[in-house]
Amino acid sequence: MGSTGKLNSSSSELDLDRPNIEDYLPSGSSIQQEPHGKLRLRDLLDISPTLSEAAGAIVDDSFTRCFKSNPPEPWNWNVYLFPLWCFGVVVRYLVLFPARVLVLTIGWIIFLSSFIPVHFLLKGHDKWRKKIERFLVEIICSFFVASWTGVVKYHGPRPSIRPKQVFVANHTSMIDFIILEQMTAFAVIMQKHPGWVGLLQSTILESVGCIWFNRSEAKDREIVAKKLRDHVQGADNNPLLIFPEGTCVNNHYTVMFKKGAFELGCTVCPVAIKYNKIFVDAFWNSRKQSFTMHLLQLMTSWAVVCDVWYLEPQTLRPGETPIEFAERVRDIISVRAGLKKVPWDGYLKYSRPSPKHRERKQQNFADSVLRRLEEK
């Protein structure tokens, strides 16, 4: 009974988010002008629901839309608005951007001149060293947010250091971590990145207990799972932050949550993040844009506007599986941030569809054809 309910839930999510093919077909007036006897696209789609579903996937499938950045609507389309738009470009690139670079440079000078002595001179005083390093990481993250003119509203109680708790949030960009880190120094679970980001990960961020993994390494999953269990048991460790979607989504949708964060036997604290796209789209498409270019895009915008909600902690209910627990928390985050749920695994973004998925689609198509033949 439970599996049937879950299947119905997934199918209903797909139905709600499936594009309306009628919007892409010719209107009634244009159909009347066509000669009789000519095969139309509408007739083909009426033959089989499978053909209609395939056409919908070609036009606009719900999986691809999760990772698509929607361009802003142009507003500089007439002689009155175009000069105003040009003035805005000059202000953003020649006034705001240099000022923000200066702010970020000052922040790095303050951070490095404090962090390096503390890290090496207080080796034997771990308690004080961790406390100061935690404060300094929050400071540099605040400078990053200031370099975008970040307008962030935090709702709910500030996270505190407690054992056996983990924070989970929806994921739009790597700046999610920076926005949350300026309020509380979390230990985050994150993909290992190359370049200067990877250097920061292996030096500065490891001081707050962050854990790195590589998606292509199967052994990393076992190692990370053990580190997670050890971390949540420590009373003095920084709060653990996990993005269970496993990839960046465009802040319109939420994809399936991985169950790892929900089988640790600890309290799960949901965090909902919603960006206002009035000035800039904060979604980071790592396949099309480096993180450096993403930061430049943010620093040359007017502002990054964002709301963060720290929601009521949740625990595993009697008889509830970790997967059901993950879905319940995803429901809470999606409702609070106004995001649509889709029943997709975000890791499909990095891999080809599995043979089982193809075979299931083929079997469904074969069954529908057999049913229609039996009816005749």
mmCIF file of C-alpha atoms in Angstrom:
data_model
loop_
_atom_site.group_PDB
_atom_site.id
_atom_site.type_symbol
_atom_site.label_atom_id
_atom_site.label_comp_id
_atom_site.label_asym_id
_atom_site.label_seq_id
_atom_site.Cartn_x
_atom_site.Cartn_y
_atom_site.Cartn_z
ATOM 1 C CA MET A 1 0.000 0.000 0.000
ATOM 2 C CA GLY A 2 2.859 2.360 0.915
ATOM 3 C CA SER A 3 4.695 1.721 -2.371
ATOM 4 C CA THR A 4 1.490 2.339 -4.343
ATOM 5 C CA GLY A 5 0.980 5.672 -2.580
ATOM 6 C CA LYS A 6 4.561 6.668 -3.288
ATOM 7 C CA LEU A 7 4.155 5.760 -6.970
ATOM 8 C CA ASN A 8 0.962 7.793 -7.232
ATOM 9 C CA SER A 9 2.692 10.738 -5.546
ATOM 10 C CA SER A 10 5.570 10.643 -8.021
ATOM 11 C CA SER A 11 3.275 10.393 -11.021
ATOM 12 C CA SER A 12 1.146 13.289 -9.772
ATOM 13 C CA GLU A 13 4.270 15.434 -9.377
ATOM 14 C CA LEU A 14 5.161 14.660 -12.985
ATOM 15 C CA ASP A 15 1.633 15.451 -14.181
ATOM 16 C CA LEU A 16 1.604 18.815 -12.422
ATOM 17 C CA ASP A 17 4.952 19.808 -13.911
ATOM 18 C CA ARG A 18 4.492 18.341 -17.397
ATOM 19 C CA PRO A 19 4.360 20.999 -20.152
ATOM 20 C CA ASN A 20 1.048 21.514 -21.907
ATOM 21 C CA ILE A 21 1.597 20.309 -25.473
ATOM 22 C CA GLU A 22 -1.486 22.251 -26.582
ATOM 23 C CA ASP A 23 0.500 25.457 -26.050
ATOM 24 C CA TYR A 24 2.963 24.388 -28.738
ATOM 25 C CA LEU A 25 0.425 23.212 -31.329
ATOM 26 C CA PRO A 26 -1.247 25.411 -33.971
ATOM 27 C CA SER A 27 -4.326 27.337 -32.870
ATOM 28 C CA GLY A 28 -7.863 26.504 -34.006
ATOM 29 C CA SER A 29 -7.939 29.115 -36.767
ATOM 30 C CA SER A 30 -4.779 27.800 -38.394
ATOM 31 C CA ILE A 31 -6.102 24.217 -38.227
ATOM 32 C CA GLN A 32 -9.249 25.155 -40.165
ATOM 33 C CA GLN A 33 -7.114 26.455 -43.039
ATOM 34 C CA GLU A 34 -5.392 23.075 -43.507
ATOM 35 C CA PRO A 35 -6.759 20.789 -46.276
ATOM 36 C CA HIS A 36 -8.779 17.708 -45.245
ATOM 37 C CA GLY A 37 -7.003 14.372 -45.356
ATOM 38 C CA LYS A 38 -3.625 15.827 -44.393
ATOM 39 C CA LEU A 39 -1.987 14.181 -41.346
ATOM 40 C CA ARG A 40 -1.486 16.692 -38.569
ATOM 41 C CA LEU A 41 0.821 16.593 -35.534
ATOM 42 C CA ARG A 42 -2.209 16.773 -33.254
ATOM 43 C CA ASP A 43 -3.555 13.541 -34.799
ATOM 44 C CA LEU A 44 -0.276 11.735 -34.183
ATOM 45 C CA LEU A 45 -0.154 12.788 -30.540
ATOM 46 C CA ASP A 46 -3.739 11.577 -30.026
ATOM 47 C CA ILE A 47 -2.767 8.056 -31.115
ATOM 48 C CA SER A 48 -0.778 7.203 -27.996
ATOM 49 C CA PRO A 49 -0.067 8.770 -24.585
ATOM 50 C CA THR A 50 3.531 7.563 -25.023
ATOM 51 C CA LEU A 51 3.938 9.690 -28.153
ATOM 52 C CA SER A 52 2.453 12.658 -26.297
ATOM 53 C CA GLU A 53 4.871 12.120 -23.393
ATOM 54 C CA ALA A 54 7.801 11.872 -25.803
ATOM 55 C CA ALA A 55 6.753 15.095 -27.519
ATOM 56 C CA GLY A 56 6.507 16.789 -24.131
ATOM 57 C CA ALA A 57 10.032 15.648 -23.256
ATOM 58 C CA ILE A 58 11.357 17.040 -26.537
ATOM 59 C CA VAL A 59 9.579 20.364 -26.096
ATOM 60 C CA ASP A 60 10.450 20.962 -22.446
ATOM 61 C CA ASP A 61 11.055 18.155 -19.955
ATOM 62 C CA SER A 62 10.815 18.708 -16.209
ATOM 63 C CA PHE A 63 14.335 17.368 -15.578
ATOM 64 C CA THR A 64 16.148 19.786 -17.890
ATOM 65 C CA ARG A 65 14.148 22.716 -16.535
ATOM 66 C CA CYS A 66 15.639 22.114 -13.075
ATOM 67 C CA PHE A 67 19.072 23.124 -14.367
ATOM 68 C CA LYS A 68 18.137 25.850 -16.815
ATOM 69 C CA SER A 69 18.860 29.495 -16.113
ATOM 70 C CA ASN A 70 16.048 31.691 -17.375
ATOM 71 C CA PRO A 71 17.333 34.923 -18.985
ATOM 72 C CA PRO A 72 15.837 38.143 -17.609
ATOM 73 C CA GLU A 73 13.134 39.921 -19.551
ATOM 74 C CA PRO A 74 14.634 42.819 -21.580
ATOM 75 C CA TRP A 75 13.403 46.203 -20.457
ATOM 76 C CA ASN A 76 15.685 48.576 -22.433
ATOM 77 C CA TRP A 77 13.581 48.313 -25.575
ATOM 78 C CA ASN A 78 12.688 51.939 -26.286
ATOM 79 C CA VAL A 79 14.376 55.309 -26.657
ATOM 80 C CA TYR A 80 13.424 56.366 -23.104
ATOM 81 C CA LEU A 81 14.720 53.315 -21.270
ATOM 82 C CA PHE A 82 17.885 52.591 -23.243
ATOM 83 C CA PRO A 83 19.862 55.636 -21.943
ATOM 84 C CA LEU A 84 18.829 54.699 -18.378
ATOM 85 C CA TRP A 85 20.057 51.131 -18.962
ATOM 86 C CA CYS A 86 23.406 52.451 -20.298
ATOM 87 C CA PHE A 87 23.781 54.643 -17.225
ATOM 88 C CA GLY A 88 23.146 51.572 -15.032
ATOM 89 C CA VAL A 89 25.845 49.578 -16.852
ATOM 90 C CA VAL A 90 28.356 52.386 -16.286
ATOM 91 C CA VAL A 91 27.505 52.580 -12.574
ATOM 92 C CA ARG A 92 27.663 48.798 -12.051
ATOM 93 C CA TYR A 93 30.949 48.199 -13.908
ATOM 94 C CA LEU A 94 32.872 51.438 -13.292
ATOM 95 C CA VAL A 95 31.676 52.418 -9.793
ATOM 96 C CA LEU A 96 30.208 49.459 -7.902
ATOM 97 C CA PHE A 97 32.525 46.728 -9.230
ATOM 98 C CA PRO A 98 35.838 48.490 -8.330
ATOM 99 C CA ALA A 99 34.415 49.370 -4.895
ATOM 100 C CA ARG A 100 33.401 45.753 -4.311
ATOM 101 C CA VAL A 101 36.818 44.458 -5.402
ATOM 102 C CA LEU A 102 38.362 46.848 -2.871
ATOM 103 C CA VAL A 103 36.028 45.600 -0.122
ATOM 104 C CA LEU A 104 36.896 41.963 -0.896
ATOM 105 C CA THR A 105 40.631 42.743 -1.025
ATOM 106 C CA ILE A 106 40.501 44.443 2.380
ATOM 107 C CA GLY A 107 38.601 41.447 3.717
ATOM 108 C CA TRP A 108 41.254 38.994 2.501
ATOM 109 C CA ILE A 109 44.071 41.126 3.963
ATOM 110 C CA ILE A 110 42.365 41.216 7.369
ATOM 111 C CA PHE A 111 41.545 37.502 7.205
ATOM 112 C CA LEU A 112 44.962 36.197 6.120
ATOM 113 C CA SER A 113 46.913 38.488 8.474
ATOM 114 C CA SER A 114 44.878 37.015 11.346
ATOM 115 C CA PHE A 115 44.263 33.428 10.233
ATOM 116 C CA ILE A 116 47.873 32.444 9.422
ATOM 117 C CA PRO A 117 49.346 33.481 12.821
ATOM 118 C CA VAL A 118 46.445 31.897 14.719
ATOM 119 C CA HIS A 119 46.663 28.648 12.738
ATOM 120 C CA PHE A 120 50.385 28.151 13.349
ATOM 121 C CA LEU A 121 50.993 29.833 16.716
ATOM 122 C CA LEU A 122 48.094 28.245 18.599
ATOM 123 C CA LYS A 123 48.827 24.642 17.608
ATOM 124 C CA GLY A 124 48.803 23.448 21.214
ATOM 125 C CA HIS A 125 45.625 25.307 22.155
ATOM 126 C CA ASP A 126 43.039 23.628 19.960
ATOM 127 C CA LYS A 127 39.987 25.004 21.746
ATOM 128 C CA TRP A 128 41.020 28.652 21.342
ATOM 129 C CA ARG A 129 42.393 28.089 17.829
ATOM 130 C CA LYS A 130 39.133 26.533 16.592
ATOM 131 C CA LYS A 131 37.060 29.284 18.175
ATOM 132 C CA ILE A 132 39.112 32.081 16.558
ATOM 133 C CA GLU A 133 39.313 30.324 13.184
ATOM 134 C CA ARG A 134 35.548 29.826 13.236
ATOM 135 C CA PHE A 135 35.061 33.557 13.855
ATOM 136 C CA LEU A 136 37.516 34.494 11.075
ATOM 137 C CA VAL A 137 35.764 32.232 8.536
ATOM 138 C CA GLU A 138 32.470 33.950 9.373
ATOM 139 C CA ILE A 139 34.197 37.323 8.843
ATOM 140 C CA ILE A 140 35.581 36.505 5.380
ATOM 141 C CA CYS A 141 32.198 35.130 4.320
ATOM 142 C CA SER A 142 30.623 38.407 5.441
ATOM 143 C CA PHE A 143 33.096 40.276 3.212
ATOM 144 C CA PHE A 144 32.105 38.037 0.284
ATOM 145 C CA VAL A 145 28.418 38.810 0.838
ATOM 146 C CA ALA A 146 29.243 42.529 1.107
ATOM 147 C CA SER A 147 31.096 42.331 -2.245
ATOM 148 C CA TRP A 148 27.770 41.408 -3.915
ATOM 149 C CA THR A 149 25.826 44.009 -1.873
ATOM 150 C CA GLY A 150 24.037 41.022 -0.403
ATOM 151 C CA VAL A 151 20.645 41.738 1.142
ATOM 152 C CA VAL A 152 19.970 38.611 3.198
ATOM 153 C CA LYS A 153 17.064 38.207 5.607
ATOM 154 C CA TYR A 154 17.419 35.414 8.168
ATOM 155 C CA HIS A 155 14.240 34.016 9.700
ATOM 156 C CA GLY A 156 14.164 31.787 12.764
ATOM 157 C CA PRO A 157 16.622 31.054 15.586
ATOM 158 C CA ARG A 158 20.345 31.117 14.834
ATOM 159 C CA PRO A 159 21.897 27.603 14.703
ATOM 160 C CA SER A 160 23.887 26.539 17.755
ATOM 161 C CA ILE A 161 26.553 23.900 18.366
ATOM 162 C CA ARG A 162 24.868 20.723 19.590
ATOM 163 C CA PRO A 163 25.708 17.046 19.153
ATOM 164 C CA LYS A 164 23.560 14.738 17.035
ATOM 165 C CA GLN A 165 22.079 17.335 14.705
ATOM 166 C CA VAL A 166 22.523 18.049 11.013
ATOM 167 C CA PHE A 167 21.321 20.973 8.882
ATOM 168 C CA VAL A 168 20.024 20.327 5.357
ATOM 169 C CA ALA A 169 19.253 22.973 2.720
ATOM 170 C CA ASN A 170 18.195 23.276 -0.905
ATOM 171 C CA HIS A 171 21.096 24.080 -3.228
ATOM 172 C CA THR A 172 21.295 26.796 -5.896
ATOM 173 C CA SER A 173 24.952 27.839 -5.940
ATOM 174 C CA MET A 174 28.145 27.569 -3.952
ATOM 175 C CA ILE A 175 27.236 30.965 -2.521
ATOM 176 C CA ASP A 176 24.542 29.154 -0.474
ATOM 177 C CA PHE A 177 27.378 27.985 1.744
ATOM 178 C CA ILE A 178 28.859 31.502 2.004
ATOM 179 C CA ILE A 179 25.485 33.042 2.905
ATOM 180 C CA LEU A 180 24.869 30.459 5.638
ATOM 181 C CA GLU A 181 28.498 30.518 6.815
ATOM 182 C CA GLN A 182 28.512 34.245 7.572
ATOM 183 C CA MET A 183 25.853 33.599 10.215
ATOM 184 C CA THR A 184 27.222 30.314 11.634
ATOM 185 C CA ALA A 185 30.482 28.494 10.857
ATOM 186 C CA PHE A 186 29.114 25.226 9.481
ATOM 187 C CA ALA A 187 31.138 22.175 8.568
ATOM 188 C CA VAL A 188 29.861 21.503 5.059
ATOM 189 C CA ILE A 189 29.853 18.387 2.887
ATOM 190 C CA MET A 190 30.978 19.485 -0.577
ATOM 191 C CA GLN A 191 32.297 18.249 -3.900
ATOM 192 C CA LYS A 192 36.063 18.704 -4.242
ATOM 193 C CA HIS A 193 36.745 21.516 -6.736
ATOM 194 C CA PRO A 194 39.877 22.343 -8.757
ATOM 195 C CA GLY A 195 41.731 25.663 -8.879
ATOM 196 C CA TRP A 196 41.668 28.343 -6.209
ATOM 197 C CA VAL A 197 38.401 27.013 -4.763
ATOM 198 C CA GLY A 198 40.069 23.629 -4.165
ATOM 199 C CA LEU A 199 43.009 25.384 -2.488
ATOM 200 C CA LEU A 200 40.651 27.142 -0.072
ATOM 201 C CA GLN A 201 38.888 23.839 0.594
ATOM 202 C CA SER A 202 42.086 21.992 1.500
ATOM 203 C CA THR A 203 43.498 24.781 3.696
ATOM 204 C CA ILE A 204 41.104 27.291 5.248
ATOM 205 C CA LEU A 205 37.787 25.416 5.176
ATOM 206 C CA GLU A 206 39.260 22.218 6.618
ATOM 207 C CA SER A 207 39.891 24.218 9.793
ATOM 208 C CA VAL A 208 36.130 24.308 10.444
ATOM 209 C CA GLY A 209 35.751 20.565 9.839
ATOM 210 C CA CYS A 210 34.463 20.570 6.239
ATOM 211 C CA ILE A 211 34.380 17.196 4.462
ATOM 212 C CA TRP A 212 35.148 16.797 0.756
ATOM 213 C CA PHE A 213 34.272 14.037 -1.703
ATOM 214 C CA ASN A 214 34.581 13.200 -5.386
ATOM 215 C CA ARG A 215 31.485 11.981 -7.258
ATOM 216 C CA SER A 216 33.575 9.776 -9.554
ATOM 217 C CA GLU A 217 35.148 7.846 -6.657
ATOM 218 C CA ALA A 218 32.925 5.077 -5.303
ATOM 219 C CA LYS A 219 35.197 4.606 -2.247
ATOM 220 C CA ASP A 220 34.617 8.212 -1.217
ATOM 221 C CA ARG A 221 31.007 7.432 -0.296
ATOM 222 C CA GLU A 222 32.021 4.959 2.408
ATOM 223 C CA ILE A 223 34.720 7.286 3.755
ATOM 224 C CA VAL A 224 32.351 10.287 3.820
ATOM 225 C CA ALA A 225 29.598 8.245 5.516
ATOM 226 C CA LYS A 226 32.000 7.295 8.319
ATOM 227 C CA LYS A 227 33.193 10.908 8.699
ATOM 228 C CA LEU A 228 29.583 12.081 8.920
ATOM 229 C CA ARG A 229 28.755 9.639 11.710
ATOM 230 C CA ASP A 230 31.898 10.607 13.632
ATOM 231 C CA HIS A 231 31.279 14.347 13.178
ATOM 232 C CA VAL A 232 27.691 14.404 14.476
ATOM 233 C CA GLN A 233 28.764 12.634 17.662
ATOM 234 C CA GLY A 234 31.277 15.354 18.643
ATOM 235 C CA ALA A 235 29.915 17.892 21.126
ATOM 236 C CA ASP A 236 32.504 20.560 20.140
ATOM 237 C CA ASN A 237 32.300 20.112 16.363
ATOM 238 C CA ASN A 238 30.787 22.820 14.176
ATOM 239 C CA PRO A 239 27.176 22.222 13.048
ATOM 240 C CA LEU A 240 27.083 19.907 10.035
ATOM 241 C CA LEU A 241 25.572 21.315 6.821
ATOM 242 C CA ILE A 242 24.533 19.066 3.929
ATOM 243 C CA PHE A 243 22.972 19.900 0.566
ATOM 244 C CA PRO A 244 21.137 16.589 -0.004
ATOM 245 C CA GLU A 245 20.185 17.363 -3.610
ATOM 246 C CA GLY A 246 23.849 16.781 -4.469
ATOM 247 C CA THR A 247 23.894 19.383 -7.237
ATOM 248 C CA CYS A 248 22.888 22.987 -7.942
ATOM 249 C CA VAL A 249 19.229 23.473 -8.962
ATOM 250 C CA ASN A 250 17.846 26.725 -10.381
ATOM 251 C CA ASN A 251 15.805 27.740 -7.298
ATOM 252 C CA HIS A 252 12.496 26.986 -9.027
ATOM 253 C CA TYR A 253 12.535 23.256 -8.234
ATOM 254 C CA THR A 254 13.811 20.713 -5.730
ATOM 255 C CA VAL A 255 15.119 17.343 -6.900
ATOM 256 C CA MET A 256 15.295 14.159 -4.812
ATOM 257 C CA PHE A 257 17.178 14.362 -1.513
ATOM 258 C CA LYS A 258 19.907 11.774 -0.920
ATOM 259 C CA LYS A 259 19.132 9.656 2.119
ATOM 260 C CA GLY A 260 22.642 9.838 3.680
ATOM 261 C CA ALA A 261 21.821 12.831 5.896
ATOM 262 C CA PHE A 262 18.635 11.138 7.107
ATOM 263 C CA GLU A 263 20.065 7.813 8.301
ATOM 264 C CA LEU A 264 22.549 9.228 10.821
ATOM 265 C CA GLY A 265 20.117 8.776 13.711
ATOM 266 C CA CYS A 266 20.167 12.472 14.638
ATOM 267 C CA THR A 267 17.895 15.524 14.494
ATOM 268 C CA VAL A 268 17.547 17.106 11.040
ATOM 269 C CA CYS A 269 17.184 20.903 10.885
ATOM 270 C CA PRO A 270 15.737 22.068 7.525
ATOM 271 C CA VAL A 271 16.986 25.323 5.984
ATOM 272 C CA ALA A 272 15.081 26.918 3.084
ATOM 273 C CA ILE A 273 16.885 29.362 0.771
ATOM 274 C CA LYS A 274 15.002 31.507 -1.751
ATOM 275 C CA TYR A 275 16.658 34.077 -4.051
ATOM 276 C CA ASN A 276 14.858 37.096 -5.445
ATOM 277 C CA LYS A 277 15.873 37.390 -9.115
ATOM 278 C CA ILE A 278 14.970 41.050 -9.431
ATOM 279 C CA PHE A 279 18.659 42.023 -9.833
ATOM 280 C CA VAL A 280 20.533 38.804 -10.670
ATOM 281 C CA ASP A 281 19.957 35.072 -11.042
ATOM 282 C CA ALA A 282 22.051 33.397 -8.331
ATOM 283 C CA PHE A 283 21.875 29.947 -9.967
ATOM 284 C CA TRP A 284 25.325 28.546 -10.816
ATOM 285 C CA ASN A 285 25.438 26.257 -13.849
ATOM 286 C CA SER A 286 28.875 24.693 -13.319
ATOM 287 C CA ARG A 287 28.835 23.104 -16.780
ATOM 288 C CA LYS A 288 28.591 26.462 -18.540
ATOM 289 C CA GLN A 289 30.310 28.821 -16.130
ATOM 290 C CA SER A 290 33.309 28.685 -13.801
ATOM 291 C CA PHE A 291 32.805 29.786 -10.215
ATOM 292 C CA THR A 292 35.126 32.764 -10.843
ATOM 293 C CA MET A 293 32.876 34.007 -13.662
ATOM 294 C CA HIS A 294 29.847 33.349 -11.460
ATOM 295 C CA LEU A 295 31.308 35.593 -8.746
ATOM 296 C CA LEU A 296 32.083 38.300 -11.334
ATOM 297 C CA GLN A 297 28.465 38.139 -12.483
ATOM 298 C CA LEU A 298 27.295 38.675 -8.899
ATOM 299 C CA MET A 299 29.793 41.472 -8.268
ATOM 300 C CA THR A 300 28.682 43.378 -11.374
ATOM 301 C CA SER A 301 24.982 43.159 -10.500
ATOM 302 C CA TRP A 302 23.060 45.639 -8.387
ATOM 303 C CA ALA A 303 22.565 43.282 -5.454
ATOM 304 C CA VAL A 304 21.957 39.670 -4.388
ATOM 305 C CA VAL A 305 18.627 39.480 -2.536
ATOM 306 C CA CYS A 306 17.884 36.367 -0.529
ATOM 307 C CA ASP A 307 15.707 34.941 2.259
ATOM 308 C CA VAL A 308 16.895 32.158 4.588
ATOM 309 C CA TRP A 309 14.510 30.279 6.881
ATOM 310 C CA TYR A 310 15.774 28.089 9.740
ATOM 311 C CA LEU A 311 12.822 25.738 10.125
ATOM 312 C CA GLU A 312 11.599 23.502 12.935
ATOM 313 C CA PRO A 313 13.902 20.502 13.623
ATOM 314 C CA GLN A 314 12.591 17.122 12.486
ATOM 315 C CA THR A 315 13.207 13.584 13.765
ATOM 316 C CA LEU A 316 12.582 10.163 12.244
ATOM 317 C CA ARG A 317 9.044 9.007 13.039
ATOM 318 C CA PRO A 318 8.266 5.434 14.168
ATOM 319 C CA GLY A 319 8.062 3.142 11.154
ATOM 320 C CA GLU A 320 9.391 5.827 8.795
ATOM 321 C CA THR A 321 12.229 4.927 6.412
ATOM 322 C CA PRO A 322 15.158 7.315 5.737
ATOM 323 C CA ILE A 323 13.838 7.844 2.183
ATOM 324 C CA GLU A 324 10.382 8.815 3.480
ATOM 325 C CA PHE A 325 12.041 11.059 6.079
ATOM 326 C CA ALA A 326 14.040 12.775 3.322
ATOM 327 C CA GLU A 327 10.877 13.347 1.270
ATOM 328 C CA ARG A 328 9.057 14.810 4.270
ATOM 329 C CA VAL A 329 11.884 17.284 4.911
ATOM 330 C CA ARG A 330 11.976 18.137 1.195
ATOM 331 C CA ASP A 331 8.242 18.901 1.392
ATOM 332 C CA ILE A 332 8.850 21.301 4.289
ATOM 333 C CA ILE A 333 11.670 23.144 2.484
ATOM 334 C CA SER A 334 9.803 23.276 -0.835
ATOM 335 C CA VAL A 335 6.651 24.735 0.726
ATOM 336 C CA ARG A 336 8.548 27.372 2.717
ATOM 337 C CA ALA A 337 10.710 28.514 -0.229
ATOM 338 C CA GLY A 338 7.910 28.211 -2.808
ATOM 339 C CA LEU A 339 9.720 25.576 -4.906
ATOM 340 C CA LYS A 340 8.207 22.843 -7.102
ATOM 341 C CA LYS A 341 9.039 19.225 -6.305
ATOM 342 C CA VAL A 342 10.111 16.936 -9.135
ATOM 343 C CA PRO A 343 10.830 13.190 -8.728
ATOM 344 C CA TRP A 344 14.295 13.274 -10.324
ATOM 345 C CA ASP A 345 17.722 12.274 -9.043
ATOM 346 C CA GLY A 346 20.027 15.275 -9.485
ATOM 347 C CA TYR A 347 22.984 12.979 -10.210
ATOM 348 C CA LEU A 348 21.397 12.143 -13.581
ATOM 349 C CA LYS A 349 22.796 15.524 -14.596
ATOM 350 C CA TYR A 350 26.271 13.947 -14.535
ATOM 351 C CA SER A 351 25.488 10.539 -16.073
ATOM 352 C CA ARG A 352 23.616 8.736 -18.816
ATOM 353 C CA PRO A 353 20.226 7.128 -18.044
ATOM 354 C CA SER A 354 20.611 3.655 -16.552
ATOM 355 C CA PRO A 355 19.684 0.560 -18.604
ATOM 356 C CA LYS A 356 16.959 -0.227 -16.039
ATOM 357 C CA HIS A 357 15.312 3.143 -16.696
ATOM 358 C CA ARG A 358 15.352 2.556 -20.467
ATOM 359 C CA GLU A 359 14.024 -0.989 -20.075
ATOM 360 C CA ARG A 360 11.181 0.242 -17.858
ATOM 361 C CA LYS A 361 10.170 2.842 -20.487
ATOM 362 C CA GLN A 362 10.357 0.203 -23.230
ATOM 363 C CA GLN A 363 8.223 -2.193 -21.186
ATOM 364 C CA ASN A 364 5.597 0.496 -20.526
ATOM 365 C CA PHE A 365 5.428 1.280 -24.237
ATOM 366 C CA ALA A 366 5.116 -2.425 -25.142
ATOM 367 C CA ASP A 367 2.325 -2.891 -22.588
ATOM 368 C CA SER A 368 0.369 0.072 -23.965
ATOM 369 C CA VAL A 369 0.664 -1.252 -27.536
ATOM 370 C CA LEU A 370 -0.475 -4.753 -26.457
ATOM 371 C CA ARG A 371 -3.481 -3.298 -24.620
ATOM 372 C CA ARG A 372 -4.576 -1.388 -27.705
ATOM 373 C CA LEU A 373 -4.167 -4.481 -29.910
ATOM 374 C CA GLU A 374 -6.232 -6.581 -27.476
ATOM 375 C CA GLU A 375 -8.999 -3.959 -27.484
ATOM 376 C CA LYS A 376 -9.258 -4.308 -31.257
#
